[in-house]
Short mmCIF file of C-alpha atoms and ligand atoms in Angstrom, two decimals:
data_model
loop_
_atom_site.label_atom_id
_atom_site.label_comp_id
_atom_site.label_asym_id
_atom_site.label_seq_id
_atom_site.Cartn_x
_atom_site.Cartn_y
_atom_site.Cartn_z
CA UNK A 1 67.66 -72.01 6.08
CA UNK A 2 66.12 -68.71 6.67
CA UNK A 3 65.67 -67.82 3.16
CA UNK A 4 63.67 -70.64 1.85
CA UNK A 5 61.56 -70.00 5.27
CA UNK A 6 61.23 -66.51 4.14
CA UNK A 7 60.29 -67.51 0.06
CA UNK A 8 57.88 -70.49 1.58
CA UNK A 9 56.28 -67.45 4.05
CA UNK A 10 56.03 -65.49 1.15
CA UNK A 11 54.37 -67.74 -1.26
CA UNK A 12 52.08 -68.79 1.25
CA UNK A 13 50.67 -65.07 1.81
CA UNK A 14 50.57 -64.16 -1.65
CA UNK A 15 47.45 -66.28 -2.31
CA UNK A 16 46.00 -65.28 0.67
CA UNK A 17 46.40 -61.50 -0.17
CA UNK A 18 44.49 -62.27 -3.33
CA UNK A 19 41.88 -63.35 -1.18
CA UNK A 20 41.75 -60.38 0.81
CA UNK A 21 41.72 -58.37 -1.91
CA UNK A 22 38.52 -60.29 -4.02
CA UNK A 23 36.62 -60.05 -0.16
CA UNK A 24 37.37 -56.83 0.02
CA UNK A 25 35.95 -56.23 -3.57
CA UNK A 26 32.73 -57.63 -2.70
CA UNK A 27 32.36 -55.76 0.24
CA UNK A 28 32.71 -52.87 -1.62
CA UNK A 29 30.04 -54.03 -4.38
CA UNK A 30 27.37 -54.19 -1.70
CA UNK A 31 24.37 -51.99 -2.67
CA UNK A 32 23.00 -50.61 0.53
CA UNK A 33 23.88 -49.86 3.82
CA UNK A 34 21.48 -50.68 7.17
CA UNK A 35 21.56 -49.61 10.60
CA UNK A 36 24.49 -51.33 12.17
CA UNK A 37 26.66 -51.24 8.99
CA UNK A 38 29.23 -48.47 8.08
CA UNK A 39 30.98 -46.72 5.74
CA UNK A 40 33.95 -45.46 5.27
CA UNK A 41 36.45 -43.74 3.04
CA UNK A 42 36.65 -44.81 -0.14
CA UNK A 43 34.30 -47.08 0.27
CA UNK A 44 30.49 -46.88 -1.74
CA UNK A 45 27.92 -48.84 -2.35
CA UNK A 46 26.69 -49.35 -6.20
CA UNK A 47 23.54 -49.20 -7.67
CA UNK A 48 22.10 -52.62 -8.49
CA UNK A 49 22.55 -53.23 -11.95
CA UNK A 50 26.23 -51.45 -10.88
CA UNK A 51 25.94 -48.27 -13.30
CA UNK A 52 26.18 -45.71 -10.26
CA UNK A 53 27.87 -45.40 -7.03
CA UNK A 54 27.47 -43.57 -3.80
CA UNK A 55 29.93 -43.15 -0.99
CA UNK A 56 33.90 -41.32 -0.63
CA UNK A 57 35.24 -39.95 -3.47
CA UNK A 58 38.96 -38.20 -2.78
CA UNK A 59 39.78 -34.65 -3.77
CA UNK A 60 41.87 -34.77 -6.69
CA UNK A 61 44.18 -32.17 -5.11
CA UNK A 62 44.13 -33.49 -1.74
CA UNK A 63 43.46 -37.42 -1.63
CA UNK A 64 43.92 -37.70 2.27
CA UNK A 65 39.92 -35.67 2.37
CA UNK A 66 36.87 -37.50 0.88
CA UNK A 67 33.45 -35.97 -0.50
CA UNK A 68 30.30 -37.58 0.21
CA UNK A 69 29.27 -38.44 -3.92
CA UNK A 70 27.13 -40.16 -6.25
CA UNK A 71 28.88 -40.94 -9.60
CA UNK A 72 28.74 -43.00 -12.76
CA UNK A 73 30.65 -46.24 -12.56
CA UNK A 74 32.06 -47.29 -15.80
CA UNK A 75 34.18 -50.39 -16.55
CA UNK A 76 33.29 -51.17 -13.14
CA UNK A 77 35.11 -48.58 -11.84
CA UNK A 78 38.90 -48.62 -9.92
CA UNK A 79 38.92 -47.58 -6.37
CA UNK A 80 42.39 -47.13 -6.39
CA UNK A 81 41.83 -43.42 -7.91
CA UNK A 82 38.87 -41.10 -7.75
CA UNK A 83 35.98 -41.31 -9.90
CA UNK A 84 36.69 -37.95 -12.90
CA UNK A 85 35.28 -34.91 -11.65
CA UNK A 86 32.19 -34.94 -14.33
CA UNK A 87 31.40 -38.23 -13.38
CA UNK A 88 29.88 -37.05 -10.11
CA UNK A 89 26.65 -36.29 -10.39
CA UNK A 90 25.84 -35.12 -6.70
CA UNK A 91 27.44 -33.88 -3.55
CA UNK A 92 26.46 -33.94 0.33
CA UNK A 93 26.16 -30.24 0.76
CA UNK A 94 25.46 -28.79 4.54
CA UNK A 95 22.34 -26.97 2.49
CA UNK A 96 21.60 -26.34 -1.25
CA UNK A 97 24.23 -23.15 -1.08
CA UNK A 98 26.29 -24.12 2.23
CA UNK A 99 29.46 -25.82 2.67
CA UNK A 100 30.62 -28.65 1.20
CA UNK A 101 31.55 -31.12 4.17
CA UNK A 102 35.26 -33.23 3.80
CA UNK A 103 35.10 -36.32 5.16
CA UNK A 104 38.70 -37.84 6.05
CA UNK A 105 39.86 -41.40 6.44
CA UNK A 106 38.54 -41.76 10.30
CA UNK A 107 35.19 -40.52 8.87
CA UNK A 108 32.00 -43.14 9.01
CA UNK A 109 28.63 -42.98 7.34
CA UNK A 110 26.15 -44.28 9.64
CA UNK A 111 22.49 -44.84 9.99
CA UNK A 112 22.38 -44.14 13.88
CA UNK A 113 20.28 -45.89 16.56
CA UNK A 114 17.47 -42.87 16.00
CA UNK A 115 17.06 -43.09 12.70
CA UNK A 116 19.34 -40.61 10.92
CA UNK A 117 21.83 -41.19 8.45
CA UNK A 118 25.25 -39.44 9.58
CA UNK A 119 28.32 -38.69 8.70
CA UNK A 120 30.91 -37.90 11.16
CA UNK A 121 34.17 -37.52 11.86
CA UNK A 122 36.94 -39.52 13.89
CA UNK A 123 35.73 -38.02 17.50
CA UNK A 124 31.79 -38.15 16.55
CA UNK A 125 30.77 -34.81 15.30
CA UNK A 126 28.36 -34.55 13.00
CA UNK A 127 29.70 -33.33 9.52
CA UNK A 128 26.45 -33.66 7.50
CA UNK A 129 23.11 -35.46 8.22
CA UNK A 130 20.44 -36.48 5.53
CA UNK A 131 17.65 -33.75 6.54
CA UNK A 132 14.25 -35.55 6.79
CA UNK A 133 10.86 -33.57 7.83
CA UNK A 134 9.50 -36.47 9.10
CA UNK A 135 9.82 -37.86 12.39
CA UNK A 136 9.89 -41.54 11.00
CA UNK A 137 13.39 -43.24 11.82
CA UNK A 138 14.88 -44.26 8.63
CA UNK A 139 15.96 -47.94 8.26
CA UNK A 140 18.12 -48.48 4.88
CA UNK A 141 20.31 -46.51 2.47
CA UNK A 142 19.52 -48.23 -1.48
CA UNK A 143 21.01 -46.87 -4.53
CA UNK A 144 18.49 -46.89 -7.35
CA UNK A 145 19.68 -47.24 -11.21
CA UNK A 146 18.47 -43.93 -12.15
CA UNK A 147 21.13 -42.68 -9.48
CA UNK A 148 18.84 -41.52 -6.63
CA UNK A 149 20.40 -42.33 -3.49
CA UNK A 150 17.37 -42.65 -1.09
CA UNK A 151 16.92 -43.00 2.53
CA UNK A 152 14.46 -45.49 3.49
CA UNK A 153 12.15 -46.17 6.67
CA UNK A 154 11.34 -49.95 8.05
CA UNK A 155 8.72 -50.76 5.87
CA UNK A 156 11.35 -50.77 2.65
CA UNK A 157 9.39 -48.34 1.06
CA UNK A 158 8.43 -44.61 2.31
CA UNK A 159 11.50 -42.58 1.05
CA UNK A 160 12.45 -40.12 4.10
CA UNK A 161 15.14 -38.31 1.65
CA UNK A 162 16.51 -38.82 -1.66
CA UNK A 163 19.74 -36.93 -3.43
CA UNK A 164 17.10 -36.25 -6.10
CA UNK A 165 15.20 -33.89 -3.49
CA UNK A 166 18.73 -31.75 -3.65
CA UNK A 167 20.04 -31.48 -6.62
CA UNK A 168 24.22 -30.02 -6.59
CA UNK A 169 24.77 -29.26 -10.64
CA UNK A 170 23.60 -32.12 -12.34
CA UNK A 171 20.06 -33.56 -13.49
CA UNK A 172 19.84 -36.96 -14.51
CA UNK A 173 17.31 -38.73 -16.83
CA UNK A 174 13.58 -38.77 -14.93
CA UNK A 175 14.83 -35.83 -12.39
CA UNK A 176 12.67 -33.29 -11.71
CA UNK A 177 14.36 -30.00 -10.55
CA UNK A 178 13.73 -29.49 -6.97
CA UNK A 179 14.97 -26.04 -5.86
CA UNK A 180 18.10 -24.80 -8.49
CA UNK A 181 20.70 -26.44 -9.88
CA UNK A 182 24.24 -24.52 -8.90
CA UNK A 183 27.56 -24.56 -10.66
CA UNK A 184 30.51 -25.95 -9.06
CA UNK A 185 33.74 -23.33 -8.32
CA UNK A 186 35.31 -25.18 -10.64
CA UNK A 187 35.25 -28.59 -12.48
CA UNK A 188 37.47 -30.25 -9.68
CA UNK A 189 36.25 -28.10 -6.90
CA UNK A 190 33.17 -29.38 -5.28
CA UNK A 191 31.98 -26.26 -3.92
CA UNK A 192 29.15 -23.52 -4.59
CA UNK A 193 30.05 -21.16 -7.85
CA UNK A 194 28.62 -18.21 -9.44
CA UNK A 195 25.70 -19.82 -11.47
CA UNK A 196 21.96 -21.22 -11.23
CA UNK A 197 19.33 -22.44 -12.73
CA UNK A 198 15.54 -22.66 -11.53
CA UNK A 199 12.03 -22.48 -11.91
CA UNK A 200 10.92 -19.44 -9.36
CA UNK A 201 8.31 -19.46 -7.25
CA UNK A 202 6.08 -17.06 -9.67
CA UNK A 203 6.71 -19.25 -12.39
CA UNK A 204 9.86 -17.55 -13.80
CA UNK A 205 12.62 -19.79 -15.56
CA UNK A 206 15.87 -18.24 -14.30
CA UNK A 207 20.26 -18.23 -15.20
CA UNK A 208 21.55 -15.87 -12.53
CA UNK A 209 24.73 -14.63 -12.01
CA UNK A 210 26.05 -14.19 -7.91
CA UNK A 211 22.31 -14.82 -6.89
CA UNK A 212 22.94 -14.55 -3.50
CA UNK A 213 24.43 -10.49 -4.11
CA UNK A 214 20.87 -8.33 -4.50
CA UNK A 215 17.68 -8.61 -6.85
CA UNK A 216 17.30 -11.80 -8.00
CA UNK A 217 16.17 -9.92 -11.63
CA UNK A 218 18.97 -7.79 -11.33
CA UNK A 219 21.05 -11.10 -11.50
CA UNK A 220 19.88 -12.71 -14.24
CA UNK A 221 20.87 -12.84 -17.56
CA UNK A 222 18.70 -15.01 -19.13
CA UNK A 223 14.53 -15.83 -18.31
CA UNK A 224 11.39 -17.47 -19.66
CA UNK A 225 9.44 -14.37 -18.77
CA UNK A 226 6.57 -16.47 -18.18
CA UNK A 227 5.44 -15.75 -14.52
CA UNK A 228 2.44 -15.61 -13.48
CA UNK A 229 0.33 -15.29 -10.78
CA UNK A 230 -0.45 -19.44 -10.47
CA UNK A 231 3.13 -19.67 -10.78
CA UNK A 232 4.21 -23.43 -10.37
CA UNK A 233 6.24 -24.41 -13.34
CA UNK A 234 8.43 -27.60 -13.00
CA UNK A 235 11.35 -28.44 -14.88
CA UNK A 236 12.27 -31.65 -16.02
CA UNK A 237 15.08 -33.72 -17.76
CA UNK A 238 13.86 -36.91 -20.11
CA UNK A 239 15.03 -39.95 -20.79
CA UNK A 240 15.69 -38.56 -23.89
CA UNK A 241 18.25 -36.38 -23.20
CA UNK A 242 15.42 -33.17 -23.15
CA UNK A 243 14.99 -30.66 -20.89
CA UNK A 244 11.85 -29.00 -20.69
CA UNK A 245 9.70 -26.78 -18.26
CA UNK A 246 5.98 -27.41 -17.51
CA UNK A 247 3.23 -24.30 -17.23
CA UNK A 248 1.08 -24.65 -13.56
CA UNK A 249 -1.78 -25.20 -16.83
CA UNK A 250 -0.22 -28.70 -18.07
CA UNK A 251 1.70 -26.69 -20.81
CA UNK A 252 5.33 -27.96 -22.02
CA UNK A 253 7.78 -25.92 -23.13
CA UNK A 254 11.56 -27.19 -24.83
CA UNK A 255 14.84 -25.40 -22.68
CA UNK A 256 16.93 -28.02 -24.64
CA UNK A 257 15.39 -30.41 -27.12
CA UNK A 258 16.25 -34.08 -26.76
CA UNK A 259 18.27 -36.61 -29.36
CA UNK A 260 16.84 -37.86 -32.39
CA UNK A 261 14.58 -40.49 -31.01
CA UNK A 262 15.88 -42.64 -33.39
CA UNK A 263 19.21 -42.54 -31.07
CA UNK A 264 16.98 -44.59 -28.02
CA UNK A 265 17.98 -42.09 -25.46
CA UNK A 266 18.87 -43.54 -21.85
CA UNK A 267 18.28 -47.46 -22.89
CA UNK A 268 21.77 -46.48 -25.49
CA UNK A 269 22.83 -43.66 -23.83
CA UNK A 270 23.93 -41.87 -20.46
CA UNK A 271 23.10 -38.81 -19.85
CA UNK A 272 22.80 -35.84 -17.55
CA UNK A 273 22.44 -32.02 -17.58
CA UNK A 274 24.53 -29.97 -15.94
CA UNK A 275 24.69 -26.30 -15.05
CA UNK A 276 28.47 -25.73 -15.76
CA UNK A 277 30.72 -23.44 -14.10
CA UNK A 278 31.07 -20.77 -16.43
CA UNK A 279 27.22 -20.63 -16.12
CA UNK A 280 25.70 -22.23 -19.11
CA UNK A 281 23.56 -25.46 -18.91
CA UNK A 282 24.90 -28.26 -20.88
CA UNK A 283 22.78 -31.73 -22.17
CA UNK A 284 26.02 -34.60 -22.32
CA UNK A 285 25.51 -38.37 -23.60
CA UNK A 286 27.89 -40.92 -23.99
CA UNK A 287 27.22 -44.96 -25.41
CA UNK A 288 26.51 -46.93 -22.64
CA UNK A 289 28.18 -49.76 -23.62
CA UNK A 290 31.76 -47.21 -24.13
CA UNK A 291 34.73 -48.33 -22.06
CA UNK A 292 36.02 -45.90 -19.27
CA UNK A 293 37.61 -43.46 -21.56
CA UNK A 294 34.89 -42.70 -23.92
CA UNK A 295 34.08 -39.31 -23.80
CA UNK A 296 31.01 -36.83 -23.44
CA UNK A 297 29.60 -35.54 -26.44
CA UNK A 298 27.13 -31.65 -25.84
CA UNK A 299 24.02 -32.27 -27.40
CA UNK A 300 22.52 -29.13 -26.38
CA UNK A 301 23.47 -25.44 -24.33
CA UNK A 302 21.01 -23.45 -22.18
CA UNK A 303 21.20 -20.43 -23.46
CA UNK A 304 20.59 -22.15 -26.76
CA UNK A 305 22.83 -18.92 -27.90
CA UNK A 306 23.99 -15.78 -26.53
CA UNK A 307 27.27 -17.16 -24.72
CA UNK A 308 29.61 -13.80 -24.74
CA UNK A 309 27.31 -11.98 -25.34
CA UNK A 310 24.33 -12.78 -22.21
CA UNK A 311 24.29 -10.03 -19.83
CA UNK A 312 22.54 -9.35 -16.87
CA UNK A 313 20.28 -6.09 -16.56
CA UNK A 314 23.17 -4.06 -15.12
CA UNK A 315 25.28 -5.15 -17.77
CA UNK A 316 27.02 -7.99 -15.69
CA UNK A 317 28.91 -10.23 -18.21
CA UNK A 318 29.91 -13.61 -18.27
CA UNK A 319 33.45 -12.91 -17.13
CA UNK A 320 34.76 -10.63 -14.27
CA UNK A 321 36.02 -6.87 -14.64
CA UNK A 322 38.85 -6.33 -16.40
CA UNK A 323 38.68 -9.25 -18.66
CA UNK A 324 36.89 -10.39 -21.81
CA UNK A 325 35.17 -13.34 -22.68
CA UNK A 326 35.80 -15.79 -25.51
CA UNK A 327 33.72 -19.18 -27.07
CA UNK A 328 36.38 -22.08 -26.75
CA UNK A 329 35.62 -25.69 -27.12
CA UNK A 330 32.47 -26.38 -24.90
CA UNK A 331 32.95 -23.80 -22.62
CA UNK A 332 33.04 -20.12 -22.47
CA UNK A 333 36.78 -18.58 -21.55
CA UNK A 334 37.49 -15.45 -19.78
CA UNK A 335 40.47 -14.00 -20.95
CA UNK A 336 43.16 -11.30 -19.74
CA UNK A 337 44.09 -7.92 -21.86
CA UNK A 338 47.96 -7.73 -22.61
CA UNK A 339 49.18 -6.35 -19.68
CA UNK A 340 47.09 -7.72 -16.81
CA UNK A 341 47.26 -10.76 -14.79
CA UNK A 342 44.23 -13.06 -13.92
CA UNK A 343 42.84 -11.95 -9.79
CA UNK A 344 42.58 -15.82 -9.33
CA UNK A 345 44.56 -18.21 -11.66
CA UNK A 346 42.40 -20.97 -9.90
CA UNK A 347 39.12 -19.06 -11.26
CA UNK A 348 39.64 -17.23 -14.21
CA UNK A 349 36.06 -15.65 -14.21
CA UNK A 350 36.98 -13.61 -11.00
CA UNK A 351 38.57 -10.88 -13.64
CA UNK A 352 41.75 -9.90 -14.53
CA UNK A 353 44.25 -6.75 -12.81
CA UNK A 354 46.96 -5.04 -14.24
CA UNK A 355 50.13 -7.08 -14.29
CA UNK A 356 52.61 -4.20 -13.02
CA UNK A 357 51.81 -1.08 -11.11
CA UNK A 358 51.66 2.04 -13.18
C1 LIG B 401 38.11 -29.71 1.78
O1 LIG B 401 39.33 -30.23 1.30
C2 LIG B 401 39.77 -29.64 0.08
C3 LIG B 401 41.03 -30.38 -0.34
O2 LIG B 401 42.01 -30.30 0.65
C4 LIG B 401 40.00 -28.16 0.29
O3 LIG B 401 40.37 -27.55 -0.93
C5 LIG B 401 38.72 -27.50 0.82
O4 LIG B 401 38.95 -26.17 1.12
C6 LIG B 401 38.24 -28.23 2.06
N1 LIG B 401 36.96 -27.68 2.45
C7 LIG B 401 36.70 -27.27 3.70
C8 LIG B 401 35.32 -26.77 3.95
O5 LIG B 401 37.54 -27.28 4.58
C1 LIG B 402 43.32 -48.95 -11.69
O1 LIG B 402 44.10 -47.76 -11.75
C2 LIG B 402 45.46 -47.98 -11.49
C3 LIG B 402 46.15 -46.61 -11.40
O2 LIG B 402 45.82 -45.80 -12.51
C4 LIG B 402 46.04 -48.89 -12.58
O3 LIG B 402 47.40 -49.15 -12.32
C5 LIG B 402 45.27 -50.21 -12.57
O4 LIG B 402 45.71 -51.03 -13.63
C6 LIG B 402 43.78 -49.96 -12.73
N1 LIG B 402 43.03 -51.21 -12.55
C7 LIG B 402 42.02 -51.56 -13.35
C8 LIG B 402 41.35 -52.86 -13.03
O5 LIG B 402 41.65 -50.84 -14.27
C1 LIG B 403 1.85 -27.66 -9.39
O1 LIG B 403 1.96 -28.53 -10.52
C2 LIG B 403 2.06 -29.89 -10.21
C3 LIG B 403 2.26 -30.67 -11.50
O2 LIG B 403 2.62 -29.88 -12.56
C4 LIG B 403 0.77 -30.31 -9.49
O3 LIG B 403 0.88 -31.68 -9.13
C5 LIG B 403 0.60 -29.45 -8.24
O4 LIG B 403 -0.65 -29.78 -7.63
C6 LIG B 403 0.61 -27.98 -8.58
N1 LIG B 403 0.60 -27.19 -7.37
C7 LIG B 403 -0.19 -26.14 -7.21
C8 LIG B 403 -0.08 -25.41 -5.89
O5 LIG B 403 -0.96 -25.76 -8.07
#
């Protein structure tokens, strides 16, 4: 009776599949990861309290190649598809403007037998390590619930890195801006854009435009205009949902003012600031207790105005030759004349050419 052998085989493994699948759950729940242990695409490991993850997140148009991420976890999340692009909140970058490393299924993340935490590929070479100044081998990988992934040595306590040290685009509540914050290509492309935002060395708040090409002044299209030789200023987001730059003399200063306080900020809220990829710096919250569709409301912009109209010194706008810019929902659109094509439908701020030769 082959058949009712077959049905009995397959009742018998459904049960145990179930199994499999609630052991593999918890293995993916776990919250850090210690020398010895790996990880591996699409694996993570979750904050405690479960609000943020850190680990593989797929590329939405290639699912076969993994980022290294942190990103919010809502409904306790469903590893069967990637996390939305704006829930990630930070990407393993090779350095604050380099490339952005893809990870693929034979990739492992790794605190090696020296101390570093690793990520490499099938046949062992390095894709990106956690850069550490100090010569301290680092012990455990935790997850806090303010989203800072941080590298730990053996005492449990001296942080050798944290994800807060290098910011990608986003800043969550607490986070103090440590170098710039740098748009993405585009929303679903984790990879450096056109846009930053930071506090200069002489004190300087700074949005530039294609940094990287020239004069950083040259680049910019909007500024504090307050350095000064002490330079030092800091910028911070609140728990509030504020973001706000601090004088080297103590003094505070609003770049985007937080919610009513009324609202409760973080404890009813999530939050984060972004620098966006058609180069304006957006405040976002959310209810906390919303299920996994709830969406993002913009409680404030950086420029607080301007949008078509900010231009840098040599009269560099917001969209590329060619083209002209318009305000749509939430974001700022760059546009094509009738008559001429986009350069790069993938990145409509890279201008627009004529559609025909003349
Ligand atoms: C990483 O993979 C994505 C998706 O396939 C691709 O678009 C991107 O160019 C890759 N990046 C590198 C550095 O190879
Ligand atoms: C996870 O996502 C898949 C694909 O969208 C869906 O079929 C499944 O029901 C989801 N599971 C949960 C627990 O949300
Ligand atoms: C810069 O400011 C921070 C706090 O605002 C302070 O802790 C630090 O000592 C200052 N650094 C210098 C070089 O003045």
């Amino acid at each position: 009776m082959p058949t009712t052998l077959q049905g009995f085989a397959l009742s018998c493994l459904l049960p145990f599949l179930a199994v499999a699948h609630l052991l593999l759950a918890m293995a993916m729940a776990r919250t850090k990861l210690t020398v010895g242990d790996v990880l591996t695409p699409p694996d993570y490991i979750t904050s405690p309290s479960g609000g943020f993850a850190f680990g593989f997140r797929a590329h939405d148009s290639d699912p076969s190649k993994f980022i290294l991420a942190t990103w919010f976890r809502f409904g306790g999340g469903n590893s069967s598809r990637p996390p939305q692009p704006q829930f990630v909140v930070w990407f393993a970058k090779e350095s604050s403007m380099g490339a952005t490393p893809n990870a693929t299924a034979r990739s492992v993340l790794s605190i090696t037998t020296d101390g570093q935490l690793t990520l490499a590929d099938g046949s062992n070479q390095v894709l990106w390590t956690a850069s550490t100044s100090s010569t301290r081998r680092g012990y455990v990988l935790t997850l806090s619930d303010f989203g800072n992934a941080r590298f730990l040595g053996g005492d449990g306590h001296t942080v050798l890195w944290e994800s807060f040290w290098h910011p990608t685009d986003t800043l969550l509540p607490g986070q103090t801006l440590q170098g710039m914050l740098l748009s993405k290509r585009a929303d679903a492309e984790f990879t450096t854009g056109r846009y930053s935002l930071a506090a200069q060395d002489d004190g300087n708040v700074v949005l530039c435009v294609d940094l990287f090409t020239g004069d950083t002044m040259q680049n910019a299209y909007w500024a504090t205009g307050t350095n000064s030789p002490s330079g030092n200023t800091t910028i911070t987001f609140d728990d509030q949902g504020g973001l706000s730059y601090t004088l080297y003399d103590g003094t505070v200063n609003t770049l985007i003012p937080p919610m009513a306080s009324s609202a409760g900020g973080s404890s009813n809220y999530v939050l984060f600031a972004r620098m966006d990829t058609d180069g304006i710096v957006r405040t976002y919250f959310r209810p906390r207790n919303g299920g996994e569709t709830t969406s993002w409301t913009v409680s404030g912009t950086l420029p607080s105005d301007g949008g078509c109209k900010l231009k840098t010194p040599r009269m560099q706008g917001m969209c590329g030759p060619g083209s002209y810019c318009v305000e749509t929902k939430e974001r700022l659109s760059c546009l094509c004349p009738p008559g001429y094509t986009y350069i790069d439908t993938q990145h409509t701020d890279s201008g627009c050419t004529p559609a025909f030769e003349p």
